[in-house]
C-alpha cells in the first residue's frame, strides 16, 4: 500500500496535516528532520513526500536534491509559505509534482496526492523494468534489441551468427527475465527503457 510521508519541522502543521490525511484515508508517517527521513524512510516504494520548503539544517530543496540523486520513487509535493512560491515552481521544474500553500485544505491536498501517486507508481514500474534489464546478459540484450525491431528468429540467427535454436532459447530467457508475457509487452518495456535512456 502507498504511504504518505510528511516532513515538516513545525509540529502544529504536522499534526494538522496528519489529521487531514488520515481523515482522507491515507496512511501517514510524520518526520521533523530531513536527515532522519533520508536515513530511515523507505525511499523506493509507491508513495508521496509532502515536503516543507523551509526547515532548519536541511531544507526541502536539499532533501529533494538528495531524493533525485538517489533516484527515489517517492513523488514530492512541496508545502510552502506565501513567499516560497517562486522556489516551489523552480522545484517543479526539477521533478516535484506540485506545491500547496499553507494552510493546506482537503480538496487541493487530495488532488495533489492522487496525481503524485500516479507519478510514483510509474517511477516504481520504470525501476522494476530497469532492474529486469540489468539481469540480461550482453548477448540477451543484443538479441532483445533485434526482437523489438521486429526481426524473425531466422534473421536474428543470421545477424548474430548463431543457430536458430540458440535464438529461441535466448529469446525465451529474455521474455522470462523481462517479465513480458508477449512481444507487445516487451516492446512497451523496451520503449520505457529508451525514454529513461537505459537503452538507445
Short mmCIF file of C-alpha atoms in Angstrom, two decimals, residues 29-145:
data_model
loop_
_atom_site.label_atom_id
_atom_site.label_comp_id
_atom_site.label_asym_id
_atom_site.label_seq_id
_atom_site.Cartn_x
_atom_site.Cartn_y
_atom_site.Cartn_z
CA UNK A 29 4.27 8.84 8.65
CA UNK A 30 5.48 12.16 10.11
CA UNK A 31 9.08 13.37 10.17
CA UNK A 32 10.63 16.53 11.62
CA UNK A 33 14.17 16.40 10.19
CA UNK A 34 15.31 15.84 6.61
CA UNK A 35 18.43 13.87 7.54
CA UNK A 36 16.44 11.45 9.72
CA UNK A 37 13.87 10.98 6.96
CA UNK A 38 16.56 10.24 4.36
CA UNK A 39 18.26 7.78 6.68
CA UNK A 40 15.20 5.89 7.96
CA UNK A 41 12.39 6.13 5.38
CA UNK A 42 11.81 3.59 2.61
CA UNK A 43 12.64 5.70 -0.48
CA UNK A 44 11.88 3.06 -3.12
CA UNK A 45 8.17 2.36 -2.84
CA UNK A 46 4.93 3.82 -4.13
CA UNK A 47 4.35 6.89 -2.01
CA UNK A 48 4.38 10.66 -1.69
CA UNK A 49 6.53 13.01 0.34
CA UNK A 50 4.76 16.19 1.48
CA UNK A 51 7.82 18.34 1.99
CA UNK A 52 8.12 21.66 3.79
CA UNK A 53 10.22 24.12 1.81
CA UNK A 54 11.81 25.90 4.79
CA UNK A 55 13.36 23.86 7.59
CA UNK A 56 16.49 24.38 9.67
CA UNK A 57 19.65 22.33 8.99
CA UNK A 58 18.39 20.61 5.81
CA UNK A 59 15.72 22.50 3.87
CA UNK A 60 13.19 20.99 1.48
CA UNK A 61 15.22 21.93 -1.57
CA UNK A 62 18.19 19.92 -0.27
CA UNK A 63 16.03 16.90 0.65
CA UNK A 64 14.52 16.95 -2.86
CA UNK A 65 18.00 17.11 -4.40
CA UNK A 66 19.14 14.05 -2.41
CA UNK A 67 15.99 12.13 -3.43
CA UNK A 68 16.72 12.91 -7.10
CA UNK A 69 20.36 11.81 -6.73
CA UNK A 70 19.26 8.53 -5.13
CA UNK A 71 16.59 8.04 -7.82
CA UNK A 72 13.84 7.63 -5.22
CA UNK A 73 10.42 6.56 -6.47
CA UNK A 74 8.62 8.81 -3.97
CA UNK A 75 6.76 11.69 -5.62
CA UNK A 76 7.35 15.08 -3.98
CA UNK A 77 4.69 17.70 -3.22
CA UNK A 78 6.04 20.86 -1.58
CA UNK A 79 4.31 22.67 1.28
CA UNK A 80 5.07 26.37 1.02
CA UNK A 81 4.54 29.64 2.80
CA UNK A 82 3.40 32.70 0.85
CA UNK A 83 6.88 33.91 -0.14
CA UNK A 84 8.12 30.48 -1.29
CA UNK A 85 6.05 30.12 -4.46
CA UNK A 86 8.88 31.00 -6.92
CA UNK A 87 11.15 28.50 -5.16
CA UNK A 88 8.44 25.81 -5.35
CA UNK A 89 7.91 26.46 -9.06
CA UNK A 90 11.67 26.02 -9.56
CA UNK A 91 11.50 22.65 -7.74
CA UNK A 92 8.63 21.56 -10.01
CA UNK A 93 10.94 22.10 -12.97
CA UNK A 94 13.30 19.67 -11.21
CA UNK A 95 10.65 16.97 -10.85
CA UNK A 96 8.39 17.89 -7.92
CA UNK A 97 4.79 17.04 -8.78
CA UNK A 98 3.04 20.00 -7.16
CA UNK A 99 3.14 22.57 -4.38
CA UNK A 100 0.49 23.53 -1.85
CA UNK A 101 0.36 26.76 0.12
CA UNK A 102 -0.11 26.55 3.88
CA UNK A 103 -2.56 26.21 5.49
CA UNK A 104 -3.45 23.17 3.38
CA UNK A 105 -7.10 22.37 2.68
CA UNK A 106 -8.61 18.97 1.87
CA UNK A 107 -9.57 19.24 -1.80
CA UNK A 108 -6.27 20.58 -3.22
CA UNK A 109 -4.39 18.12 -0.99
CA UNK A 110 -6.36 15.14 -2.28
CA UNK A 111 -5.97 16.26 -5.92
CA UNK A 112 -2.21 16.68 -5.49
CA UNK A 113 -1.88 13.31 -3.76
CA UNK A 114 -3.82 11.47 -6.46
CA UNK A 115 -1.61 12.96 -9.17
CA UNK A 116 1.56 12.31 -7.16
CA UNK A 117 0.65 8.67 -6.50
CA UNK A 118 0.29 8.06 -10.26
CA UNK A 119 3.75 9.59 -10.80
CA UNK A 120 5.20 7.41 -8.05
CA UNK A 121 3.56 4.23 -9.43
CA UNK A 122 5.08 4.98 -12.84
CA UNK A 123 8.51 5.52 -11.26
CA UNK A 124 8.28 2.17 -9.43
CA UNK A 125 7.28 0.42 -12.69
CA UNK A 126 10.21 2.02 -14.58
CA UNK A 127 12.60 0.98 -11.83
CA UNK A 128 11.34 -2.62 -11.96
CA UNK A 129 11.83 -2.71 -15.73
CA UNK A 130 15.37 -1.32 -15.36
CA UNK A 131 16.15 -3.99 -12.75
CA UNK A 132 14.91 -6.71 -15.11
CA UNK A 133 17.02 -5.26 -17.94
CA UNK A 134 20.15 -5.28 -15.78
CA UNK A 135 19.58 -9.02 -15.28
CA UNK A 136 20.05 -9.68 -19.01
CA UNK A 137 23.42 -10.84 -20.33
CA UNK A 138 25.13 -8.81 -23.09
CA UNK A 139 24.02 -11.42 -25.67
CA UNK A 140 20.42 -11.32 -24.40
CA UNK A 141 20.39 -7.52 -24.57
CA UNK A 142 21.65 -7.60 -28.15
CA UNK A 143 19.07 -10.22 -29.12
CA UNK A 144 16.25 -8.33 -27.37
CA UNK A 145 17.16 -5.24 -29.41
#
